Amino acid sequence: MTEGANRLPVILPAARHTSTTQFVELHARSAFSFLEGSSLPEELAVRCAELGITAMALSDAHGVYGAPRFHMAARKLGVRALLGAEAATTDGSRYTLLAKNRQGYHNLCRLITRTKLRDRHRGKPENPVATQNDFAEFAKGLICLTGGTEGPLARVFSEHRGSAARQGVQKQVELLIRIFGKENVFVELQRHHRRKQEVRNQALVELARSMRLPLLATNGVTHAIAAKRKLQDVLTCVKYKTTISEAGRLLSYNAECHLKSSAEMNRLFADLPEAIAHTGELASRLSFTLEDLGYEFPHYPVPAGETEISFLRKRTDEGARRRYQPYSDKARRQIERELALIGKLKLAGLFPNRLGHCRILQA
Amino acid sequence: MSVGEYMANITRPLSFPSIPDLPESPDFAPLPTPGLPVFPHGLRRGGITEIAGPRCSGRMAAILHILAQATARAEVCAVVDTNDQFHPASAYAARVNLASLVWVRCGKNAEHALRAADLLLHSGGFGVVVLDFCDVKPRVLDRIPISYCIVFGERSKIRLPFFWFVVRLPRPKPRLIRWS
Amino acid sequence: MYACLYLPGTPNGMPKQRLVALAREFSPEVEHTSADTVVFSITPLRAILGPPYQIASEISRRGYERDLNAHLAIAANADTAILLARQFAGVRLVASGEEASQLANLPLESLFAHDVPVDPTLLDILHQWGLKTCGDLAALPEAGVRERLGLAGVYLRNLALGHINRPLRIESQEAEYEEQLELEHPLDRLEPLFFLFGRALGDLCGRLRSQSQAARILDARLVLDGKPEYQCRLEFPVPLSDSRTMLKLLQLHLERHSPEARVMGFKLRIEPVVPRRMQNGLFLPPIPQPDKLQVTLARIAGLVGEGNVGTPQLLDTFRPDAFRLTTLNGSCFEQKPDDSRRQILRLSMRIFRPPVAAHVQVMDFVPRRIVAGDVKGRVVEWSGPWKTSGEWWSSHAWTREEWDVELDDGALYRIYRDVPASLWYVHGVYD
């Protein structure tokens, strides 16, 4: 048999591998994914710190509720808390979305809000579903991962085989590219030591290479440590309203969906080092954390060639000349000091707004 | 890469040392089995087909494929499993309809297997009856009285509507038995 | 058309049961008019047995066989049939339209003997009027009768005319299929017992078939000499109505589990179901006859053990090689050919049961050499580890690391390491 192409998927052993690329976990669910995660955000943050993972993205299902707690805990431990969420689609799969910047966070929140409000009157707010139009509307600033077993590609693989599956997956990826843009779509690979998953992974690697898309390794984390798998199984039973002895294949296949260290992930993806390398690169592109959440005042439309502060400076100058006659140095210094403070606090947009209001009142 | 491709690459070729020549007679009821190139004419209904080969030669894959096709035609099939090696999950994966399959686990008793097969034969109406002798020790096989072969041979002559497979270990000199 | 059977002089309930049994041979719906009278519809029988006189002769023949000296009357409505059957011995047939003339000679008392909602004092009034027979009452004008006697009078007049058409009053009651026998001499061999079973089952099956039913469960209880009762419950995946098949299955069961003491008596009970009806297509493949197959499988079970023959059913769990053997479901006889199944050749396994303990040489976490019985060699290609674990809450918990390995002899095996015990096994071979 020929080398390489016909080889069964092989996970290489640890001893062969020496160099370790920094791995960032970008797909993790906390207990804030209702019944779909068994670790609190704090536990995830602590485990990250223990494993030496410098950054992690929390992507809970249908919400960002866990983000503040995760952010607070991670900040104390020196872990960068990135932000994302899983959004369900109409076909039953889930897109894993990560906020690239402030706008991305904005859009993510608005997307989730829209889906939840839409379903409110149907009485099923726990299963919000976003349409392709919703995704298209709020795609800016978001990174889309193709997901694990609940992702859109895994769904295609479960429904089709052979060439039909390949075509279906390609179509699905093309759709994602159309919505999010090519540079924002990553083909996600997870390795939980399952045969079926590995068959799927091989197909995805082939697809990513043919479509020139970046591969991204994640571990689809649902619990911080392996021992929490038992709790996860119990939560699954609660979710499906069944007993643990009757839950059967609803339960987890093994206890691999926990946070793994860089070394472990490097070993798992020894044949695909780029998938690990891309996690670090992508994490550096995700500039948004809750640190940047401070309130920003509405902007004021200024004439071309002007910034808000220069516009404010001119209006102030005009007003001061009317107010101070003579326009003393003392007043000039005071105004200068206050403008500098306004500039520093990014409040330049606020005052022209107020000026507009005053003019309206005067009129 | 699919497992099928893998198997095609890794497993050694199937050998069918004792498939009887297909007679050119109107009695011959061929049944095409597309996808199984080793049976270009199909399998003879009411005949005995012996499939032999070393380990990993695809014996089980061939059997499951034939069972899958037969059960897809709504036939009831039976597997007489001498060494208790049948794997229902593999059969399911090969698209065998397990609901119309009778599995007889003989617990390594070749004589029970032969008698069970004979009983199934008497019962009649089966699409395929598989008698699996894989991994049965040659000395056990040698002890099987030839009368069984004659009994089965008689059945095949009266053209009962079933197939009869004997899957067995390779022998240094395969016995070629012609039933016609 | 309705037939009425009347058995004169029946003080206790026993003859009624025989009467009902006779009626039930002809119709599943029998009205138990009174302790000595039953009525049933014979309209559906016309297609099978022919004109009413042939039906009548068949009923009397069966009655004669059963030694029942009953009166039989057949008429277009139930009440006429009842009135006539009670009055005349033998067989009486009334053609449609002749009811009034046939009833004309009946004394008026017979109308009141009938189970009718009428005040019995009316009879005295009618007698005072000088009426003696049904014909006399029928001859009166309807308006005059209504004026003087009200609706009850009109009803009686219509009854005398044979004009009352009412549906049968069927009591829905579950038929009991039970036969029991107490033996005068205890039996210590099974053969004579089977002979008695054969007769009892023949009777039961005859009754089943007459009701268009079949047996789902046969419950046999043997009274033993000095030992507790012997119980055996045979459940048929495909409902049976053939006594010989049932006897054979019972025989196979008893031969495998013979009673511990002499048999003093037995009770056979059948739980009936409506049998499945299906028509095989002309071009569908042949399938085993359900009853014959059940006997065959019971024989094989006697050979290889009860739990070792059946239809495999995969269990809803990730536990490796989890299956259950179930009895052949009747649905397999109703399969439709399914052309949508794709023809694929897949990698298939043979499982070693129990798994073969193996010595595995591990280097760099990867198995390199295996020795396990006749499975031995150097690993040239491998894939894994595939990890699976589950049922951590029960004693069946498992944690495994599986590897697919190709040995230098070209064979492909699945081996696994039982993680808690840290032992290696060969689970099976890809064949």
mmCIF file with all atom_site columns, N, CA and C in Angstrom, chain B residues 6 10 12 55-56 59-61 65 69 72-73 84-87 90 93 95 97-99 101 103 105 112 123 125 132 134, chain C residues 285-288 296 303 308-311 332 335 337-338 341 343-344 346 348-351 353 406 409 411-413 430-431:
data_model
loop_
_atom_site.group_PDB
_atom_site.id
_atom_site.type_symbol
_atom_site.label_atom_id
_atom_site.label_alt_id
_atom_site.label_comp_id
_atom_site.label_asym_id
_atom_site.label_entity_id
_atom_site.label_seq_id
_atom_site.pdbx_PDB_ins_code
_atom_site.Cartn_x
_atom_site.Cartn_y
_atom_site.Cartn_z
_atom_site.occupancy
_atom_site.B_iso_or_equiv
_atom_site.pdbx_formal_charge
_atom_site.auth_seq_id
_atom_site.auth_comp_id
_atom_site.auth_asym_id
_atom_site.auth_atom_id
_atom_site.pdbx_PDB_model_num
ATOM 1   N N  . TYR B 1 6   ? -9.947  1.212   1.849  1.00 0.00 ? 6   TYR B N  1
ATOM 2   C CA . TYR B 1 6   ? -8.872  0.702   2.688  1.00 0.00 ? 6   TYR B CA 1
ATOM 3   C C  . TYR B 1 6   ? -8.777  -0.808  2.565  1.00 0.00 ? 6   TYR B C  1
ATOM 4   N N  . ILE B 1 10  ? -5.693  -3.062  1.582  1.00 0.00 ? 10  ILE B N  1
ATOM 5   C CA . ILE B 1 10  ? -4.904  -3.787  2.571  1.00 0.00 ? 10  ILE B CA 1
ATOM 6   C C  . ILE B 1 10  ? -5.141  -5.290  2.529  1.00 0.00 ? 10  ILE B C  1
ATOM 7   N N  . ARG B 1 12  ? -5.827  -9.120  1.496  1.00 0.00 ? 12  ARG B N  1
ATOM 8   C CA . ARG B 1 12  ? -5.329  -9.976  0.425  1.00 0.00 ? 12  ARG B CA 1
ATOM 9   C C  . ARG B 1 12  ? -6.497  -10.436 -0.424 1.00 0.00 ? 12  ARG B C  1
ATOM 10  N N  . ARG B 1 55  ? -7.599  -15.431 6.616  1.00 0.00 ? 55  ARG B N  1
ATOM 11  C CA . ARG B 1 55  ? -8.094  -14.330 7.430  1.00 0.00 ? 55  ARG B CA 1
ATOM 12  C C  . ARG B 1 55  ? -7.933  -13.014 6.687  1.00 0.00 ? 55  ARG B C  1
ATOM 13  N N  . CYS B 1 56  ? -8.887  -12.117 6.874  1.00 0.00 ? 56  CYS B N  1
ATOM 14  C CA . CYS B 1 56  ? -8.824  -10.779 6.284  1.00 0.00 ? 56  CYS B CA 1
ATOM 15  C C  . CYS B 1 56  ? -8.922  -10.802 4.769  1.00 0.00 ? 56  CYS B C  1
ATOM 16  N N  . ARG B 1 59  ? -13.899 -12.410 3.555  1.00 0.00 ? 59  ARG B N  1
ATOM 17  C CA . ARG B 1 59  ? -14.957 -13.422 3.572  1.00 0.00 ? 59  ARG B CA 1
ATOM 18  C C  . ARG B 1 59  ? -16.225 -12.865 4.204  1.00 0.00 ? 59  ARG B C  1
ATOM 19  N N  . MET B 1 60  ? -16.042 -12.259 5.392  1.00 0.00 ? 60  MET B N  1
ATOM 20  C CA . MET B 1 60  ? -17.205 -11.749 6.116  1.00 0.00 ? 60  MET B CA 1
ATOM 21  C C  . MET B 1 60  ? -17.837 -10.599 5.349  1.00 0.00 ? 60  MET B C  1
ATOM 22  N N  . ALA B 1 61  ? -16.987 -9.749  4.776  1.00 0.00 ? 61  ALA B N  1
ATOM 23  C CA . ALA B 1 61  ? -17.518 -8.610  4.010  1.00 0.00 ? 61  ALA B CA 1
ATOM 24  C C  . ALA B 1 61  ? -18.389 -9.121  2.869  1.00 0.00 ? 61  ALA B C  1
ATOM 25  N N  . HIS B 1 65  ? -22.370 -8.571  2.555  1.00 0.00 ? 65  HIS B N  1
ATOM 26  C CA . HIS B 1 65  ? -22.875 -7.911  1.353  1.00 0.00 ? 65  HIS B CA 1
ATOM 27  C C  . HIS B 1 65  ? -24.020 -8.722  0.746  1.00 0.00 ? 65  HIS B C  1
ATOM 28  N N  . GLN B 1 69  ? -28.035 -7.672  0.532  1.00 0.00 ? 69  GLN B N  1
ATOM 29  C CA . GLN B 1 69  ? -28.858 -7.660  -0.676 1.00 0.00 ? 69  GLN B CA 1
ATOM 30  C C  . GLN B 1 69  ? -30.083 -8.534  -0.525 1.00 0.00 ? 69  GLN B C  1
ATOM 31  N N  . ALA B 1 72  ? -32.561 -6.905  1.704  1.00 0.00 ? 72  ALA B N  1
ATOM 32  C CA . ALA B 1 72  ? -33.170 -5.764  1.005  1.00 0.00 ? 72  ALA B CA 1
ATOM 33  C C  . ALA B 1 72  ? -34.254 -6.262  0.049  1.00 0.00 ? 72  ALA B C  1
ATOM 34  N N  . ARG B 1 73  ? -34.131 -7.507  -0.396 1.00 0.00 ? 73  ARG B N  1
ATOM 35  C CA . ARG B 1 73  ? -35.180 -8.077  -1.254 1.00 0.00 ? 73  ARG B CA 1
ATOM 36  C C  . ARG B 1 73  ? -36.290 -8.685  -0.408 1.00 0.00 ? 73  ARG B C  1
ATOM 37  N N  . ASP B 1 84  ? -19.254 -18.513 16.938 1.00 0.00 ? 84  ASP B N  1
ATOM 38  C CA . ASP B 1 84  ? -19.813 -17.363 17.631 1.00 0.00 ? 84  ASP B CA 1
ATOM 39  C C  . ASP B 1 84  ? -19.015 -16.088 17.335 1.00 0.00 ? 84  ASP B C  1
ATOM 40  N N  . GLN B 1 85  ? -18.828 -15.810 16.058 1.00 0.00 ? 85  GLN B N  1
ATOM 41  C CA . GLN B 1 85  ? -17.986 -14.671 15.675 1.00 0.00 ? 85  GLN B CA 1
ATOM 42  C C  . GLN B 1 85  ? -18.748 -13.583 14.911 1.00 0.00 ? 85  GLN B C  1
ATOM 43  N N  . PHE B 1 86  ? -20.010 -13.825 14.664 1.00 0.00 ? 86  PHE B N  1
ATOM 44  C CA . PHE B 1 86  ? -20.784 -12.855 13.881 1.00 0.00 ? 86  PHE B CA 1
ATOM 45  C C  . PHE B 1 86  ? -20.869 -11.538 14.649 1.00 0.00 ? 86  PHE B C  1
ATOM 46  N N  . HIS B 1 87  ? -20.727 -10.447 13.943 1.00 0.00 ? 87  HIS B N  1
ATOM 47  C CA . HIS B 1 87  ? -20.713 -9.130  14.589 1.00 0.00 ? 87  HIS B CA 1
ATOM 48  C C  . HIS B 1 87  ? -21.928 -8.335  14.111 1.00 0.00 ? 87  HIS B C  1
ATOM 49  N N  . SER B 1 90  ? -21.318 -4.851  12.590 1.00 0.00 ? 90  SER B N  1
ATOM 50  C CA . SER B 1 90  ? -20.780 -4.842  11.230 1.00 0.00 ? 90  SER B CA 1
ATOM 51  C C  . SER B 1 90  ? -21.882 -5.115  10.222 1.00 0.00 ? 90  SER B C  1
ATOM 52  N N  . ALA B 1 93  ? -23.856 -2.093  9.781  1.00 0.00 ? 93  ALA B N  1
ATOM 53  C CA . ALA B 1 93  ? -23.129 -1.109  8.972  1.00 0.00 ? 93  ALA B CA 1
ATOM 54  C C  . ALA B 1 93  ? -23.132 -1.504  7.503  1.00 0.00 ? 93  ALA B C  1
ATOM 55  N N  . ARG B 1 95  ? -25.537 -2.683  6.040  1.00 0.00 ? 95  ARG B N  1
ATOM 56  C CA . ARG B 1 95  ? -26.928 -2.538  5.602  1.00 0.00 ? 95  ARG B CA 1
ATOM 57  C C  . ARG B 1 95  ? -27.696 -3.861  5.573  1.00 0.00 ? 95  ARG B C  1
ATOM 58  N N  . ASN B 1 97  ? -30.508 -6.006  7.019  1.00 0.00 ? 97  ASN B N  1
ATOM 59  C CA . ASN B 1 97  ? -31.693 -5.762  7.836  1.00 0.00 ? 97  ASN B CA 1
ATOM 60  C C  . ASN B 1 97  ? -31.743 -6.821  8.930  1.00 0.00 ? 97  ASN B C  1
ATOM 61  N N  . LEU B 1 98  ? -31.338 -6.427  10.111 1.00 0.00 ? 98  LEU B N  1
ATOM 62  C CA . LEU B 1 98  ? -31.192 -7.409  11.194 1.00 0.00 ? 98  LEU B CA 1
ATOM 63  C C  . LEU B 1 98  ? -32.531 -8.034  11.590 1.00 0.00 ? 98  LEU B C  1
ATOM 64  N N  . ALA B 1 99  ? -33.628 -7.335  11.310 1.00 0.00 ? 99  ALA B N  1
ATOM 65  C CA . ALA B 1 99  ? -34.935 -7.856  11.734 1.00 0.00 ? 99  ALA B CA 1
ATOM 66  C C  . ALA B 1 99  ? -35.298 -9.119  10.973 1.00 0.00 ? 99  ALA B C  1
ATOM 67  N N  . LEU B 1 101 ? -33.131 -11.484 10.056 1.00 0.00 ? 101 LEU B N  1
ATOM 68  C CA . LEU B 1 101 ? -31.967 -12.367 10.098 1.00 0.00 ? 101 LEU B CA 1
ATOM 69  C C  . LEU B 1 101 ? -32.080 -13.266 11.326 1.00 0.00 ? 101 LEU B C  1
ATOM 70  N N  . TRP B 1 103 ? -29.983 -15.638 13.714 1.00 0.00 ? 103 TRP B N  1
ATOM 71  C CA . TRP B 1 103 ? -28.581 -15.889 14.057 1.00 0.00 ? 103 TRP B CA 1
ATOM 72  C C  . TRP B 1 103 ? -28.542 -17.066 15.029 1.00 0.00 ? 103 TRP B C  1
ATOM 73  N N  . ARG B 1 105 ? -26.105 -19.121 17.346 1.00 0.00 ? 105 ARG B N  1
ATOM 74  C CA . ARG B 1 105 ? -24.765 -19.130 17.942 1.00 0.00 ? 105 ARG B CA 1
ATOM 75  C C  . ARG B 1 105 ? -24.482 -20.533 18.457 1.00 0.00 ? 105 ARG B C  1
ATOM 76  N N  . HIS B 1 112 ? -23.400 -29.180 16.244 1.00 0.00 ? 112 HIS B N  1
ATOM 77  C CA . HIS B 1 112 ? -24.626 -28.402 16.435 1.00 0.00 ? 112 HIS B CA 1
ATOM 78  C C  . HIS B 1 112 ? -24.887 -27.512 15.235 1.00 0.00 ? 112 HIS B C  1
ATOM 79  N N  . SER B 1 123 ? -36.876 -26.429 7.270  1.00 0.00 ? 123 SER B N  1
ATOM 80  C CA . SER B 1 123 ? -37.923 -25.436 7.452  1.00 0.00 ? 123 SER B CA 1
ATOM 81  C C  . SER B 1 123 ? -38.259 -24.745 6.134  1.00 0.00 ? 123 SER B C  1
ATOM 82  N N  . GLY B 1 125 ? -37.782 -21.852 2.875  1.00 0.00 ? 125 GLY B N  1
ATOM 83  C CA . GLY B 1 125 ? -38.236 -20.480 2.727  1.00 0.00 ? 125 GLY B CA 1
ATOM 84  C C  . GLY B 1 125 ? -37.176 -19.425 2.966  1.00 0.00 ? 125 GLY B C  1
ATOM 85  N N  . ASP B 1 132 ? -21.205 -20.843 8.783  1.00 0.00 ? 132 ASP B N  1
ATOM 86  C CA . ASP B 1 132 ? -19.888 -20.231 8.926  1.00 0.00 ? 132 ASP B CA 1
ATOM 87  C C  . ASP B 1 132 ? -18.953 -21.189 9.660  1.00 0.00 ? 132 ASP B C  1
ATOM 88  N N  . CYS B 1 134 ? -15.626 -20.586 9.657  1.00 0.00 ? 134 CYS B N  1
ATOM 89  C CA . CYS B 1 134 ? -14.344 -19.892 9.788  1.00 0.00 ? 134 CYS B CA 1
ATOM 90  C C  . CYS B 1 134 ? -13.729 -20.196 11.149 1.00 0.00 ? 134 CYS B C  1
ATOM 91  N N  . PRO C 2 285 ? -40.146 -12.662 -2.926 1.00 0.00 ? 285 PRO C N  1
ATOM 92  C CA . PRO C 2 285 ? -39.414 -13.898 -2.664 1.00 0.00 ? 285 PRO C CA 1
ATOM 93  C C  . PRO C 2 285 ? -40.150 -14.755 -1.643 1.00 0.00 ? 285 PRO C C  1
ATOM 94  N N  . PRO C 2 286 ? -39.875 -16.029 -1.660 1.00 0.00 ? 286 PRO C N  1
ATOM 95  C CA . PRO C 2 286 ? -40.517 -16.905 -0.688 1.00 0.00 ? 286 PRO C CA 1
ATOM 96  C C  . PRO C 2 286 ? -39.974 -16.634 0.702  1.00 0.00 ? 286 PRO C C  1
ATOM 97  N N  . ILE C 2 287 ? -40.809 -16.801 1.686  1.00 0.00 ? 287 ILE C N  1
ATOM 98  C CA . ILE C 2 287 ? -40.336 -16.645 3.064  1.00 0.00 ? 287 ILE C CA 1
ATOM 99  C C  . ILE C 2 287 ? -40.734 -17.888 3.840  1.00 0.00 ? 287 ILE C C  1
ATOM 100 N N  . PRO C 2 288 ? -40.063 -18.139 4.959  1.00 0.00 ? 288 PRO C N  1
ATOM 101 C CA . PRO C 2 288 ? -40.410 -19.332 5.721  1.00 0.00 ? 288 PRO C CA 1
ATOM 102 C C  . PRO C 2 288 ? -41.837 -19.231 6.245  1.00 0.00 ? 288 PRO C C  1
ATOM 103 N N  . THR C 2 296 ? -39.017 -24.852 14.028 1.00 0.00 ? 296 THR C N  1
ATOM 104 C CA . THR C 2 296 ? -37.594 -25.041 13.717 1.00 0.00 ? 296 THR C CA 1
ATOM 105 C C  . THR C 2 296 ? -36.714 -24.325 14.730 1.00 0.00 ? 296 THR C C  1
ATOM 106 N N  . LEU C 2 303 ? -31.149 -27.351 20.801 1.00 0.00 ? 303 LEU C N  1
ATOM 107 C CA . LEU C 2 303 ? -29.813 -27.848 20.456 1.00 0.00 ? 303 LEU C CA 1
ATOM 108 C C  . LEU C 2 303 ? -28.721 -26.934 21.015 1.00 0.00 ? 303 LEU C C  1
ATOM 109 N N  . ASN C 2 308 ? -29.421 -18.614 22.451 1.00 0.00 ? 308 ASN C N  1
ATOM 110 C CA . ASN C 2 308 ? -28.421 -18.558 21.386 1.00 0.00 ? 308 ASN C CA 1
ATOM 111 C C  . ASN C 2 308 ? -29.004 -18.558 19.988 1.00 0.00 ? 308 ASN C C  1
ATOM 112 N N  . VAL C 2 309 ? -30.307 -18.428 19.913 1.00 0.00 ? 309 VAL C N  1
ATOM 113 C CA . VAL C 2 309 ? -30.886 -18.345 18.575 1.00 0.00 ? 309 VAL C CA 1
ATOM 114 C C  . VAL C 2 309 ? -31.928 -17.240 18.576 1.00 0.00 ? 309 VAL C C  1
ATOM 115 N N  . GLY C 2 310 ? -31.913 -16.464 17.533 1.00 0.00 ? 310 GLY C N  1
ATOM 116 C CA . GLY C 2 310 ? -32.873 -15.373 17.444 1.00 0.00 ? 310 GLY C CA 1
ATOM 117 C C  . GLY C 2 310 ? -32.394 -14.317 16.479 1.00 0.00 ? 310 GLY C C  1
ATOM 118 N N  . THR C 2 311 ? -33.059 -13.185 16.597 1.00 0.00 ? 311 THR C N  1
ATOM 119 C CA . THR C 2 311 ? -32.734 -12.069 15.719 1.00 0.00 ? 311 THR C CA 1
ATOM 120 C C  . THR C 2 311 ? -31.881 -11.070 16.491 1.00 0.00 ? 311 THR C C  1
ATOM 121 N N  . CYS C 2 332 ? -40.881 -9.411  10.285 1.00 0.00 ? 332 CYS C N  1
ATOM 122 C CA . CYS C 2 332 ? -39.951 -9.811  9.231  1.00 0.00 ? 332 CYS C CA 1
ATOM 123 C C  . CYS C 2 332 ? -40.693 -10.507 8.110  1.00 0.00 ? 332 CYS C C  1
ATOM 124 N N  . GLN C 2 335 ? -41.930 -7.676  5.375  1.00 0.00 ? 335 GLN C N  1
ATOM 125 C CA . GLN C 2 335 ? -40.983 -6.735  4.791  1.00 0.00 ? 335 GLN C CA 1
ATOM 126 C C  . GLN C 2 335 ? -41.331 -6.504  3.318  1.00 0.00 ? 335 GLN C C  1
ATOM 127 N N  . PRO C 2 337 ? -39.620 -5.326  -0.293 1.00 0.00 ? 337 PRO C N  1
ATOM 128 C CA . PRO C 2 337 ? -38.283 -5.145  -0.876 1.00 0.00 ? 337 PRO C CA 1
ATOM 129 C C  . PRO C 2 337 ? -37.910 -3.671  -0.883 1.00 0.00 ? 337 PRO C C  1
ATOM 130 N N  . ASP C 2 338 ? -36.678 -3.425  -0.600 1.00 0.00 ? 338 ASP C N  1
ATOM 131 C CA . ASP C 2 338 ? -36.222 -2.045  -0.450 1.00 0.00 ? 338 ASP C CA 1
ATOM 132 C C  . ASP C 2 338 ? -35.047 -1.835  -1.389 1.00 0.00 ? 338 ASP C C  1
ATOM 133 N N  . ARG C 2 341 ? -31.609 0.637   -0.625 1.00 0.00 ? 341 ARG C N  1
ATOM 134 C CA . ARG C 2 341 ? -30.364 0.320   0.070  1.00 0.00 ? 341 ARG C CA 1
ATOM 135 C C  . ARG C 2 341 ? -29.217 0.346   -0.917 1.00 0.00 ? 341 ARG C C  1
ATOM 136 N N  . GLN C 2 343 ? -25.717 -0.422  -2.457 1.00 0.00 ? 343 GLN C N  1
ATOM 137 C CA . GLN C 2 343 ? -24.883 -1.610  -2.481 1.00 0.00 ? 343 GLN C CA 1
ATOM 138 C C  . GLN C 2 343 ? -23.461 -1.190  -2.145 1.00 0.00 ? 343 GLN C C  1
ATOM 139 N N  . ILE C 2 344 ? -23.048 -1.504  -0.950 1.00 0.00 ? 344 ILE C N  1
ATOM 140 C CA . ILE C 2 344 ? -21.697 -1.125  -0.583 1.00 0.00 ? 344 ILE C CA 1
ATOM 141 C C  . ILE C 2 344 ? -21.000 -2.305  0.062  1.00 0.00 ? 344 ILE C C  1
ATOM 142 N N  . ARG C 2 346 ? -18.308 -3.201  2.758  1.00 0.00 ? 346 ARG C N  1
ATOM 143 C CA . ARG C 2 346 ? -17.685 -2.493  3.873  1.00 0.00 ? 346 ARG C CA 1
ATOM 144 C C  . ARG C 2 346 ? -16.745 -3.403  4.638  1.00 0.00 ? 346 ARG C C  1
ATOM 145 N N  . SER C 2 348 ? -15.703 -5.424  7.473  1.00 0.00 ? 348 SER C N  1
ATOM 146 C CA . SER C 2 348 ? -16.544 -6.116  8.444  1.00 0.00 ? 348 SER C CA 1
ATOM 147 C C  . SER C 2 348 ? -15.672 -6.841  9.453  1.00 0.00 ? 348 SER C C  1
ATOM 148 N N  . MET C 2 349 ? -16.263 -7.079  10.600 1.00 0.00 ? 349 MET C N  1
ATOM 149 C CA . MET C 2 349 ? -15.478 -7.714  11.663 1.00 0.00 ? 349 MET C CA 1
ATOM 150 C C  . MET C 2 349 ? -16.017 -9.066  12.026 1.00 0.00 ? 349 MET C C  1
ATOM 151 N N  . ARG C 2 350 ? -15.114 -9.887  12.520 1.00 0.00 ? 350 ARG C N  1
ATOM 152 C CA . ARG C 2 350 ? -15.473 -11.097 13.240 1.00 0.00 ? 350 ARG C CA 1
ATOM 153 C C  . ARG C 2 350 ? -15.016 -10.853 14.658 1.00 0.00 ? 350 ARG C C  1
ATOM 154 N N  . ILE C 2 351 ? -15.850 -11.156 15.603 1.00 0.00 ? 351 ILE C N  1
ATOM 155 C CA . ILE C 2 351 ? -15.518 -10.869 16.999 1.00 0.00 ? 351 ILE C CA 1
ATOM 156 C C  . ILE C 2 351 ? -15.083 -12.153 17.682 1.00 0.00 ? 351 ILE C C  1
ATOM 157 N N  . ARG C 2 353 ? -15.225 -14.126 20.839 1.00 0.00 ? 353 ARG C N  1
ATOM 158 C CA . ARG C 2 353 ? -15.978 -14.132 22.091 1.00 0.00 ? 353 ARG C CA 1
ATOM 159 C C  . ARG C 2 353 ? -15.564 -15.362 22.887 1.00 0.00 ? 353 ARG C C  1
ATOM 160 N N  . GLU C 2 406 ? -2.323  -3.716  11.789 1.00 0.00 ? 406 GLU C N  1
ATOM 161 C CA . GLU C 2 406 ? -2.055  -4.673  10.720 1.00 0.00 ? 406 GLU C CA 1
ATOM 162 C C  . GLU C 2 406 ? -0.767  -5.396  11.085 1.00 0.00 ? 406 GLU C C  1
ATOM 163 N N  . ASP C 2 409 ? 1.730   -10.501 8.892  1.00 0.00 ? 409 ASP C N  1
ATOM 164 C CA . ASP C 2 409 ? 1.169   -11.532 8.002  1.00 0.00 ? 409 ASP C CA 1
ATOM 165 C C  . ASP C 2 409 ? 0.029   -10.980 7.148  1.00 0.00 ? 409 ASP C C  1
ATOM 166 N N  . ALA C 2 411 ? -2.797  -9.576  8.164  1.00 0.00 ? 411 ALA C N  1
ATOM 167 C CA . ALA C 2 411 ? -4.126  -9.570  8.751  1.00 0.00 ? 411 ALA C CA 1
ATOM 168 C C  . ALA C 2 411 ? -4.320  -8.303  9.590  1.00 0.00 ? 411 ALA C C  1
ATOM 169 N N  . LEU C 2 412 ? -5.576  -7.890  9.664  1.00 0.00 ? 412 LEU C N  1
ATOM 170 C CA . LEU C 2 412 ? -5.914  -6.628  10.341 1.00 0.00 ? 412 LEU C CA 1
ATOM 171 C C  . LEU C 2 412 ? -6.782  -6.941  11.556 1.00 0.00 ? 412 LEU C C  1
ATOM 172 N N  . TYR C 2 413 ? -6.304  -6.580  12.727 1.00 0.00 ? 413 TYR C N  1
ATOM 173 C CA . TYR C 2 413 ? -7.013  -6.934  13.959 1.00 0.00 ? 413 TYR C CA 1
ATOM 174 C C  . TYR C 2 413 ? -7.433  -5.683  14.702 1.00 0.00 ? 413 TYR C C  1
ATOM 175 N N  . TYR C 2 430 ? -10.702 -7.931  11.307 1.00 0.00 ? 430 TYR C N  1
ATOM 176 C CA . TYR C 2 430 ? -11.403 -7.386  10.130 1.00 0.00 ? 430 TYR C CA 1
ATOM 177 C C  . TYR C 2 430 ? -11.334 -8.443  9.044  1.00 0.00 ? 430 TYR C C  1
ATOM 178 N N  . ASP C 2 431 ? -12.488 -8.918  8.637  1.00 0.00 ? 431 ASP C N  1
ATOM 179 C CA . ASP C 2 431 ? -12.475 -10.060 7.724  1.00 0.00 ? 431 ASP C CA 1
ATOM 180 C C  . ASP C 2 431 ? -13.315 -9.756  6.487  1.00 0.00 ? 431 ASP C C  1
#
